[in-house]
CSV table of C-alpha atoms and ligand atoms in Angstrom, one decimal:
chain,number,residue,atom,x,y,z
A,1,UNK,CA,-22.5,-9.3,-6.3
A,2,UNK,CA,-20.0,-7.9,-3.7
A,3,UNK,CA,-16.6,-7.0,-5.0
A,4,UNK,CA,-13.5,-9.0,-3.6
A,5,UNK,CA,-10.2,-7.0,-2.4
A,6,UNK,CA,-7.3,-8.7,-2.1
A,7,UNK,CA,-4.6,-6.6,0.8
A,8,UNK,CA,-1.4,-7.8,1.0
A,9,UNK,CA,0.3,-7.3,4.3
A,10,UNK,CA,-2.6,-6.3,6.0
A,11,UNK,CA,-2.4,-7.9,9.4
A,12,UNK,CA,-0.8,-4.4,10.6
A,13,UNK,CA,-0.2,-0.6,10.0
A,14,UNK,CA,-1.5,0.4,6.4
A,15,UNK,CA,-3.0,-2.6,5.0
A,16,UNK,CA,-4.9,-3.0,7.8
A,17,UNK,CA,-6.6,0.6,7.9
A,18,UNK,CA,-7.0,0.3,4.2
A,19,UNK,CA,-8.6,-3.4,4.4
A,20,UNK,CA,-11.1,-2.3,7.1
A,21,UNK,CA,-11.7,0.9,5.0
A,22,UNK,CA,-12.4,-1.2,2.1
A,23,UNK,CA,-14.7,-3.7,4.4
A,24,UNK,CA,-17.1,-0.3,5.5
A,25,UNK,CA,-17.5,0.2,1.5
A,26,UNK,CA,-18.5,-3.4,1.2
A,27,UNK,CA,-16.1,-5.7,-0.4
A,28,UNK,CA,-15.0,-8.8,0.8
A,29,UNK,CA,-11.7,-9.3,2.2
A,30,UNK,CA,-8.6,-11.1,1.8
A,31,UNK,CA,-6.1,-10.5,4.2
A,32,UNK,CA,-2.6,-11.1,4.1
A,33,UNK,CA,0.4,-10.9,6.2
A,34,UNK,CA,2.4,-11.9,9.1
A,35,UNK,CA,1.7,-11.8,13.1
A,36,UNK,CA,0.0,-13.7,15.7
A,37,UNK,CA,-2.5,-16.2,14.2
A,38,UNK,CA,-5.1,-16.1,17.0
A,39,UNK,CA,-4.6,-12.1,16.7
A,40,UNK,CA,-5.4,-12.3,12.7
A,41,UNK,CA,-8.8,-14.5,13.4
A,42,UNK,CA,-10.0,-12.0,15.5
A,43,UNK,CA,-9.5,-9.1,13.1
A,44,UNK,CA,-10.8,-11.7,10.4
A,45,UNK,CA,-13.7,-11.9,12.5
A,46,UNK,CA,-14.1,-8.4,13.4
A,47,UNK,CA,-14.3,-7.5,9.9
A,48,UNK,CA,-17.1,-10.0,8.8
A,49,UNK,CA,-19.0,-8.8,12.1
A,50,UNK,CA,-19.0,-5.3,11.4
A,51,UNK,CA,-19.2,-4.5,8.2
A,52,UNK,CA,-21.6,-7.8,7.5
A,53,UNK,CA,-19.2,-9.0,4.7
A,54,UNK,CA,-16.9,-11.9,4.2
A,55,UNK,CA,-13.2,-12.2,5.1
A,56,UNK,CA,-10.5,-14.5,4.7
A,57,UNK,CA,-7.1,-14.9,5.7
A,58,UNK,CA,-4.1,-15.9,3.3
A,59,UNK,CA,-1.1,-16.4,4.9
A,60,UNK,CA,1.2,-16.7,1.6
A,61,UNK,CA,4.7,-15.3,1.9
A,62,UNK,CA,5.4,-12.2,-0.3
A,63,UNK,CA,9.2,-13.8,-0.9
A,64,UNK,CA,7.6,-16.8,-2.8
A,65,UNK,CA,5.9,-16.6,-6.7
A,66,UNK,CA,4.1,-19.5,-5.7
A,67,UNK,CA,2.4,-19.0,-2.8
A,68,UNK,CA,1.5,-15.1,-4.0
A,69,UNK,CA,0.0,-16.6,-7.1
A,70,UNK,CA,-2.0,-19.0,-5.6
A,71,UNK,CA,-3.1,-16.6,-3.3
A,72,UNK,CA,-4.8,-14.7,-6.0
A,73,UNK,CA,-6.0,-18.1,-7.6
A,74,UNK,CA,-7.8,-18.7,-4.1
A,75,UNK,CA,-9.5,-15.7,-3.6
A,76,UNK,CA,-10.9,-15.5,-7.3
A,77,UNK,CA,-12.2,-19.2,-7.1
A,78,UNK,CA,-13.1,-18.5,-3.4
A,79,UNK,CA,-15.6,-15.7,-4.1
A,80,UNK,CA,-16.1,-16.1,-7.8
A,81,UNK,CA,-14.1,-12.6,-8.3
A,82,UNK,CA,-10.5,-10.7,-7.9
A,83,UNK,CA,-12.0,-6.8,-8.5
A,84,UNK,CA,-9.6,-5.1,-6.3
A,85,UNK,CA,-5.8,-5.6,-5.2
A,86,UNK,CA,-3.9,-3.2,-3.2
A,87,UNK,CA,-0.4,-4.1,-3.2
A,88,UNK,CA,1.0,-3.0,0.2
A,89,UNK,CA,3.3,-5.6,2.4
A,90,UNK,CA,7.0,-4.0,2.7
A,91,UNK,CA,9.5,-4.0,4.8
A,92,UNK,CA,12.4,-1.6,5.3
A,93,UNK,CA,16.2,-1.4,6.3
A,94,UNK,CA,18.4,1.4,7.2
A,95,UNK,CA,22.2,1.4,6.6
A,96,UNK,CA,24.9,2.9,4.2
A,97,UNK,CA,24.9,1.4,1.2
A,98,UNK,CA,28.6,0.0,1.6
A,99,UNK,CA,27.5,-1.8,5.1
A,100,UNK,CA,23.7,-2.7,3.4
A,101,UNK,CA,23.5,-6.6,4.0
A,102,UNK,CA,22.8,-8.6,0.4
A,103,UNK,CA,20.0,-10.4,2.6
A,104,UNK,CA,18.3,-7.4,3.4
A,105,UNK,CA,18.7,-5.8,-0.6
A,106,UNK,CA,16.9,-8.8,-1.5
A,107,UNK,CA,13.9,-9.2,0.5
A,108,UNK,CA,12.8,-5.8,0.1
A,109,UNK,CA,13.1,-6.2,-3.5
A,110,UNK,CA,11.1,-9.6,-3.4
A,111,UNK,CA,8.6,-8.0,-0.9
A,112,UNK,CA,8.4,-4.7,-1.6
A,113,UNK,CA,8.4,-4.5,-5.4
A,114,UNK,CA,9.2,-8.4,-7.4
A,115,UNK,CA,5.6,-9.2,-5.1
A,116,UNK,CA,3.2,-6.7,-7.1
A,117,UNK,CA,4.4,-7.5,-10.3
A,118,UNK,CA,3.4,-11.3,-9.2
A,119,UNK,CA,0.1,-10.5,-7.6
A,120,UNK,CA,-0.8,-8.2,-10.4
A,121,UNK,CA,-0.1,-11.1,-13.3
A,122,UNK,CA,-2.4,-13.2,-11.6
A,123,UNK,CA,-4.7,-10.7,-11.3
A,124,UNK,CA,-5.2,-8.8,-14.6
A,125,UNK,CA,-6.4,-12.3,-16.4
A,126,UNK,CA,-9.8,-12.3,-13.7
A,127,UNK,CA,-10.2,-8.4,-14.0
A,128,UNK,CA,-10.0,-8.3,-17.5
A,129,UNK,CA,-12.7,-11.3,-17.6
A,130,UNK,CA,-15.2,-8.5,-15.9
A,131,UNK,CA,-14.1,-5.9,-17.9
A,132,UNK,CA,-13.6,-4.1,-14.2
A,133,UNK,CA,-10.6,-3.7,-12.1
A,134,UNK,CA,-8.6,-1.5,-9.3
A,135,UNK,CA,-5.0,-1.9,-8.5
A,136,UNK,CA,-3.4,-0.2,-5.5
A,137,UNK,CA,0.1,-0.2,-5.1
A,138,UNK,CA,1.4,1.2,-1.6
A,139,UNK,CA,4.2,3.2,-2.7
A,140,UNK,CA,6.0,5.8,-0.5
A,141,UNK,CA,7.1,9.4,-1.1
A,142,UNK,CA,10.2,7.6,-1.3
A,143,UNK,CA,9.1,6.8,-4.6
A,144,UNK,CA,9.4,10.1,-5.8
A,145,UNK,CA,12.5,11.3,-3.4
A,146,UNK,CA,15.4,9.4,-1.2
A,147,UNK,CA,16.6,9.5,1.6
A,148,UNK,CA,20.2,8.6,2.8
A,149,UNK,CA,20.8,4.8,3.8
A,150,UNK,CA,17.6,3.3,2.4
A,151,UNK,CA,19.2,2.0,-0.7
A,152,UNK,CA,16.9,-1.2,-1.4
A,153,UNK,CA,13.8,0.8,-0.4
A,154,UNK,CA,14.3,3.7,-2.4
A,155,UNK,CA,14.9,1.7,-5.5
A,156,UNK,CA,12.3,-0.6,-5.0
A,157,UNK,CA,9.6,2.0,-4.3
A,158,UNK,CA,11.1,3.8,-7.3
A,159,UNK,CA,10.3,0.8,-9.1
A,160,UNK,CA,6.9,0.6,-8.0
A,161,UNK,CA,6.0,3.5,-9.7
A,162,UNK,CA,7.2,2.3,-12.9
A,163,UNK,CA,5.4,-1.3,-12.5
A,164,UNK,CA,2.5,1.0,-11.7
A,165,UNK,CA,2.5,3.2,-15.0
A,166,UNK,CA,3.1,0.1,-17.2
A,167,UNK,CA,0.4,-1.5,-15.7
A,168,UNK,CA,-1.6,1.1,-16.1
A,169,UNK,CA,-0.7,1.5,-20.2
A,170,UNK,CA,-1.5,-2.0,-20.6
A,171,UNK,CA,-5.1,-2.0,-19.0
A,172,UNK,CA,-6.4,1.4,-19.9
A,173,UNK,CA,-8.9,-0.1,-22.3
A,174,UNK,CA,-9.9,-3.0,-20.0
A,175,UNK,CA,-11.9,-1.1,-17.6
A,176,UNK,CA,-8.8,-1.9,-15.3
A,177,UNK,CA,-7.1,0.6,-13.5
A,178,UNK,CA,-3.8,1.0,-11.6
A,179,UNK,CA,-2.6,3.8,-9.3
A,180,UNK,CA,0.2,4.3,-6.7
A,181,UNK,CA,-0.1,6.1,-3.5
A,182,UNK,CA,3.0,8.0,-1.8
A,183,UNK,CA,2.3,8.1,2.1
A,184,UNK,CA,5.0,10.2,3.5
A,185,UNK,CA,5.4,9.1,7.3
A,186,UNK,CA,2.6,7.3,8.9
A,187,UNK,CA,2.8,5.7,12.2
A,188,UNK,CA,2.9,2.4,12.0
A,189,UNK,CA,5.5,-0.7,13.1
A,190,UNK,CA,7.3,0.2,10.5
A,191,UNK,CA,8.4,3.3,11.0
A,192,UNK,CA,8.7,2.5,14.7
A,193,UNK,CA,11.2,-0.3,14.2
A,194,UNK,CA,13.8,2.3,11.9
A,195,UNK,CA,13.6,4.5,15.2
A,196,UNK,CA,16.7,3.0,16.6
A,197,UNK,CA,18.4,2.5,13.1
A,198,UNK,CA,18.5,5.6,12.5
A,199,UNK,CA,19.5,7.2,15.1
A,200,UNK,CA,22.6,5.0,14.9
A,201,UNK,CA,23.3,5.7,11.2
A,202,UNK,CA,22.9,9.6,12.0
A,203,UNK,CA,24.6,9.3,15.1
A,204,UNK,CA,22.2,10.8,16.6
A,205,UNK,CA,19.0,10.0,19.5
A,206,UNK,CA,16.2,8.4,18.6
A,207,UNK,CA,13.7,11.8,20.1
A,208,UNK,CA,16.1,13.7,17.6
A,209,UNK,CA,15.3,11.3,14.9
A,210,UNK,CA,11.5,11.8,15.0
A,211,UNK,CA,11.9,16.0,15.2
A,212,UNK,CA,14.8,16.3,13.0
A,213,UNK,CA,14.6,13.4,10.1
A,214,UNK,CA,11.2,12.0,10.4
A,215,UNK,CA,8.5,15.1,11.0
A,216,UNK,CA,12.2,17.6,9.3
A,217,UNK,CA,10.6,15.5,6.2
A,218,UNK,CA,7.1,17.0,6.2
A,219,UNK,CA,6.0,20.5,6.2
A,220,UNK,CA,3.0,20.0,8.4
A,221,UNK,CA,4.5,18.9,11.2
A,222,UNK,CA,2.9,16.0,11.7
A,223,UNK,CA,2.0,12.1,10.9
A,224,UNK,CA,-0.1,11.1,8.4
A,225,UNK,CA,-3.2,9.4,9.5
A,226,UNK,CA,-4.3,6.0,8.8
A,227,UNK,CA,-7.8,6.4,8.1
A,228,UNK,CA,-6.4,9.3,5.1
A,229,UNK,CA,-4.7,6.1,3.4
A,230,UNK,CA,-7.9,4.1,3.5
A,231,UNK,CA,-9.9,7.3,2.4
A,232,UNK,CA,-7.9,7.5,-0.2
A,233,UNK,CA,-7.7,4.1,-1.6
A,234,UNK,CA,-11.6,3.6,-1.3
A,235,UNK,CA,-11.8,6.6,-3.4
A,236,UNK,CA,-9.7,5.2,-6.0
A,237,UNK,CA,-11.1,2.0,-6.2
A,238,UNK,CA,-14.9,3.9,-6.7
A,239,UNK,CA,-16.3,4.4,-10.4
A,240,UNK,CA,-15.4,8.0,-9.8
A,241,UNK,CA,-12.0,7.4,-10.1
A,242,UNK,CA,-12.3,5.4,-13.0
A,243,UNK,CA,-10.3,8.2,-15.7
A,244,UNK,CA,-7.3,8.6,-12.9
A,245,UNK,CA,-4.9,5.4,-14.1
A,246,UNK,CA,-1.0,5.6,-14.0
A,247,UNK,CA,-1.3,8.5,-11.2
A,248,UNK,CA,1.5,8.4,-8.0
A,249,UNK,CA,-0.7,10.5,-5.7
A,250,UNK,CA,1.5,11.6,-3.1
A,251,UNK,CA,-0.2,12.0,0.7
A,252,UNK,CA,3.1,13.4,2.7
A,253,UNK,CA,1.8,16.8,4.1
A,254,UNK,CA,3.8,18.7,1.6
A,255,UNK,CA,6.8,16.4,1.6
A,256,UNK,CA,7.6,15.9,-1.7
A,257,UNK,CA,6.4,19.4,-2.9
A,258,UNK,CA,9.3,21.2,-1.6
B,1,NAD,P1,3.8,-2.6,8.9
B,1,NAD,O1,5.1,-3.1,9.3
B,1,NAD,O2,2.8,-2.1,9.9
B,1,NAD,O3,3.0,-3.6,8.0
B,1,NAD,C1,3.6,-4.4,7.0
B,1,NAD,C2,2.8,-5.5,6.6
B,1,NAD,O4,3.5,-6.3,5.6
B,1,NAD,C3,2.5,-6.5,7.8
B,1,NAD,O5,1.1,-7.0,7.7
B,1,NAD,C4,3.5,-7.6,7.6
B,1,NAD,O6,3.1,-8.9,8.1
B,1,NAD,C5,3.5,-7.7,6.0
B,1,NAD,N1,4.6,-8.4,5.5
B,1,NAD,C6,5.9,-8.2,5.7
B,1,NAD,N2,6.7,-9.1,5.1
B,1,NAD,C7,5.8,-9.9,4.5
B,1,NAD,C8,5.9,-11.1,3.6
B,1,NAD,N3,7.1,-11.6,3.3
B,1,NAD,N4,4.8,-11.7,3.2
B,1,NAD,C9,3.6,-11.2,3.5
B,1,NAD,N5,3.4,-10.1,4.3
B,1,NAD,C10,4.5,-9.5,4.7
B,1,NAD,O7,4.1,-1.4,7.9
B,1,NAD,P2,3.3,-0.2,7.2
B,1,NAD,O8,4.0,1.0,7.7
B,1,NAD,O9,1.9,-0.4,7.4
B,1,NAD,O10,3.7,-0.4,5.7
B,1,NAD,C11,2.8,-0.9,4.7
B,1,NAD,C12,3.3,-0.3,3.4
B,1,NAD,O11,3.2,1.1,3.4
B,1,NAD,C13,4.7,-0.7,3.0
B,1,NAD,O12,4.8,-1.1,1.6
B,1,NAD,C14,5.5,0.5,3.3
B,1,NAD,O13,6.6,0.6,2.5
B,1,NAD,C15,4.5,1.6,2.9
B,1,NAD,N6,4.7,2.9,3.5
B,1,NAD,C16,4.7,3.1,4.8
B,1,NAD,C17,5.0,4.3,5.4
B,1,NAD,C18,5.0,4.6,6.8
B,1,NAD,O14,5.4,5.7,7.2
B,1,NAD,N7,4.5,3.7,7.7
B,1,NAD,C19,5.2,5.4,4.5
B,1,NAD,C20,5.2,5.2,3.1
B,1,NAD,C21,5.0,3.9,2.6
C-alpha cells in the first residue's frame, strides 16, 4: 500500500518542493495551506498526473486545534494511513522586540510551533498502529542561532527543536521517527516579503539587505535550493534513515558552523 504524507503549508516555497519531492517517491499527498484555490487544484492535479499517485487538498488553518486535528483525522480515514508528516507552514515578522506587535508574537507561535505539537498528537496514535512513522519538522538555522528583531520566530523555531527531540524520546521504540531540518535562507515568499522589513529595521536598502544580512549569513554565498530541502526530507523519511531520530540537521551553506 502507498504511504500517505501529510505537508502543512505546502501550497508555496518549501512545502511545496518537499510535497512534490515526496509525490516522485510515491506517497500520496495531503496538501495544506493558503493561496488561490483554483491555483492549489491545479498543483493538486499536477501532482496526481505526474507522479501517478493521489492528492488532496486540506485547507485547515494552522491557528485552529480543531481544524489541524481533523485534518490529520481526514487524511488517515481518507487513505486508510498517516505514515508521514512534515511539519512546515510558518510565517515570519521582523521588528525590535519593544515595537513587536502581540498579534504577530502569537500567530507565529500558533503557526510556527503550537501547530506541530497539534499535528503530531493526532498523528503518533495512527503511526504507532503500523508500527511505522516519519515526522519532519521545518525548522530554520534560526533554530540553532538568532538573529536581531525576529523575537517570536527565533523562540518558536527554538522550540521546534525541543518538540522535535521529545518527540523523538517518546517514539524511538515505535518504529516512529522524528527529525528537524535547519534551512538557512531559501528563496521563497517568505524570505521575499522580510526584504522590505528589514531594510527598515537596519536602516538600510533592501539590495544591501540581501548582500550584507541575508547571503553575510551564509558562507557559500548563495541560496539554498529547493529541491536540497526535498532531497533531504525524502531521505529521511526512507528506511535508511530509520536509526537518525531526534537529529536538527542543519542545510545553511555553513551558516550555523561558524
Ligand atoms: P512560504 O511563505 O513560501 O510558505 C509558507 C506556507 O505556509 C504557505 O503554503 C502558506 O499558505 C502556509 N501557511 C501560512 N500560514 C498558515 C496557516 N495559518 N495555516 C496553514 N498554512 C499556512 O514560506 P517558506 O519559505 O516556504 O517557509 C516554509 C517553512 O520553512 C517555514 O516554517 C519557514 O519558517 C521555514 N524556513 C524557511 C526558510 C527560507 O529561507 N525560506 C529558512 C528556514 C526555514
Amino acid at each position: 500500500m502507498r504511504k500517505t504524507a501529510v505537508i502543512t503549508g505546502s501550497t508555496s516555497g518549501i512545502g511545496k518542493a518537499v510535497a512534490e519531492a515526496l509525490a516522485d517517491s510515491g506517497v500520496n499527498i495531503v496538501l495544506n495551506g493558503f493561496g488561490d484555490l483554483d491555483e492549489i487544484q491545479s498543483q493538486r492535479a499536477d501532482l496526481e498526473q505526474k507522479y501517478g499517485i493521489q492528492a488532496h487538498y486540506d485547507a485547515a488553518d494552522m491557528t485552529k486545534p480543531d481544524e489541524i486535528r481533523t485534518m490529520i483525522e481526514t487524511a488517515a480515514t481518507t487513505f486508510g494511513s498517516l505514515d508521514i508528516l512534515v511539519n512546515n507552514a510558518g510565517i515570519q515578522h521582523v521588528a525590535p522586540i519593544d515595537e513587536f506587535p502581540t498579534n504577530k508574537w502569537d500567530a507565529i507561535i500558533a503557526i510556527n510551533l503550537s501547530s506541530a505539537f497539534h499535528t503530531t498528537a493526532a498523528a503518533l496514535p495512527h503511526m504507532r498502529s503500523a508500527g511505522w512513522g516519519r515526522i519532519v519538522n521545518i525548522a530554520s538555522a534560526h533554530g540553532l542561532v538568532a538573529s536581531p528583531f525576529k523575537s517570536a520566530y527565533v523562540a518558536a523555531k527554538h522550540g521546534v527543536l525541543g518538540l522535535t527531540k521529545t518527540t523523538a524520546l517518546e517514539t524511538a521504540q515505535d518504529g516512529i521517527t522524528c527529525n528537524a531540518i535547519c534551512p538557512g535562507y531559501v528563496r521563497t515568499p517568505l524570505v521575499e516579503a522580510q526584504i522590505p522589513d528589514t531594510a527598515k529595521a537596519r536602516g538600510i536598502t533592501e539590495e544591501e539587505v540581501v548582500r550584507d544580512v541575508i547571503l553575510a549569513a551564509q558562507p557559500t554565498k548563495s541560496f539554498v535550493g529547493l529541491d536540497e530541502l526535498g532531497a533531504l526530507a525524502v531521505f529521511l523519511c526512507s528506511d535508511g534513515a530509520k536509526s537518525i531520530t531526534g537529529a536538527s540537521l542543519p542545510i545553511d551553506g555553513g551558516w550555523t558552523a561558524k
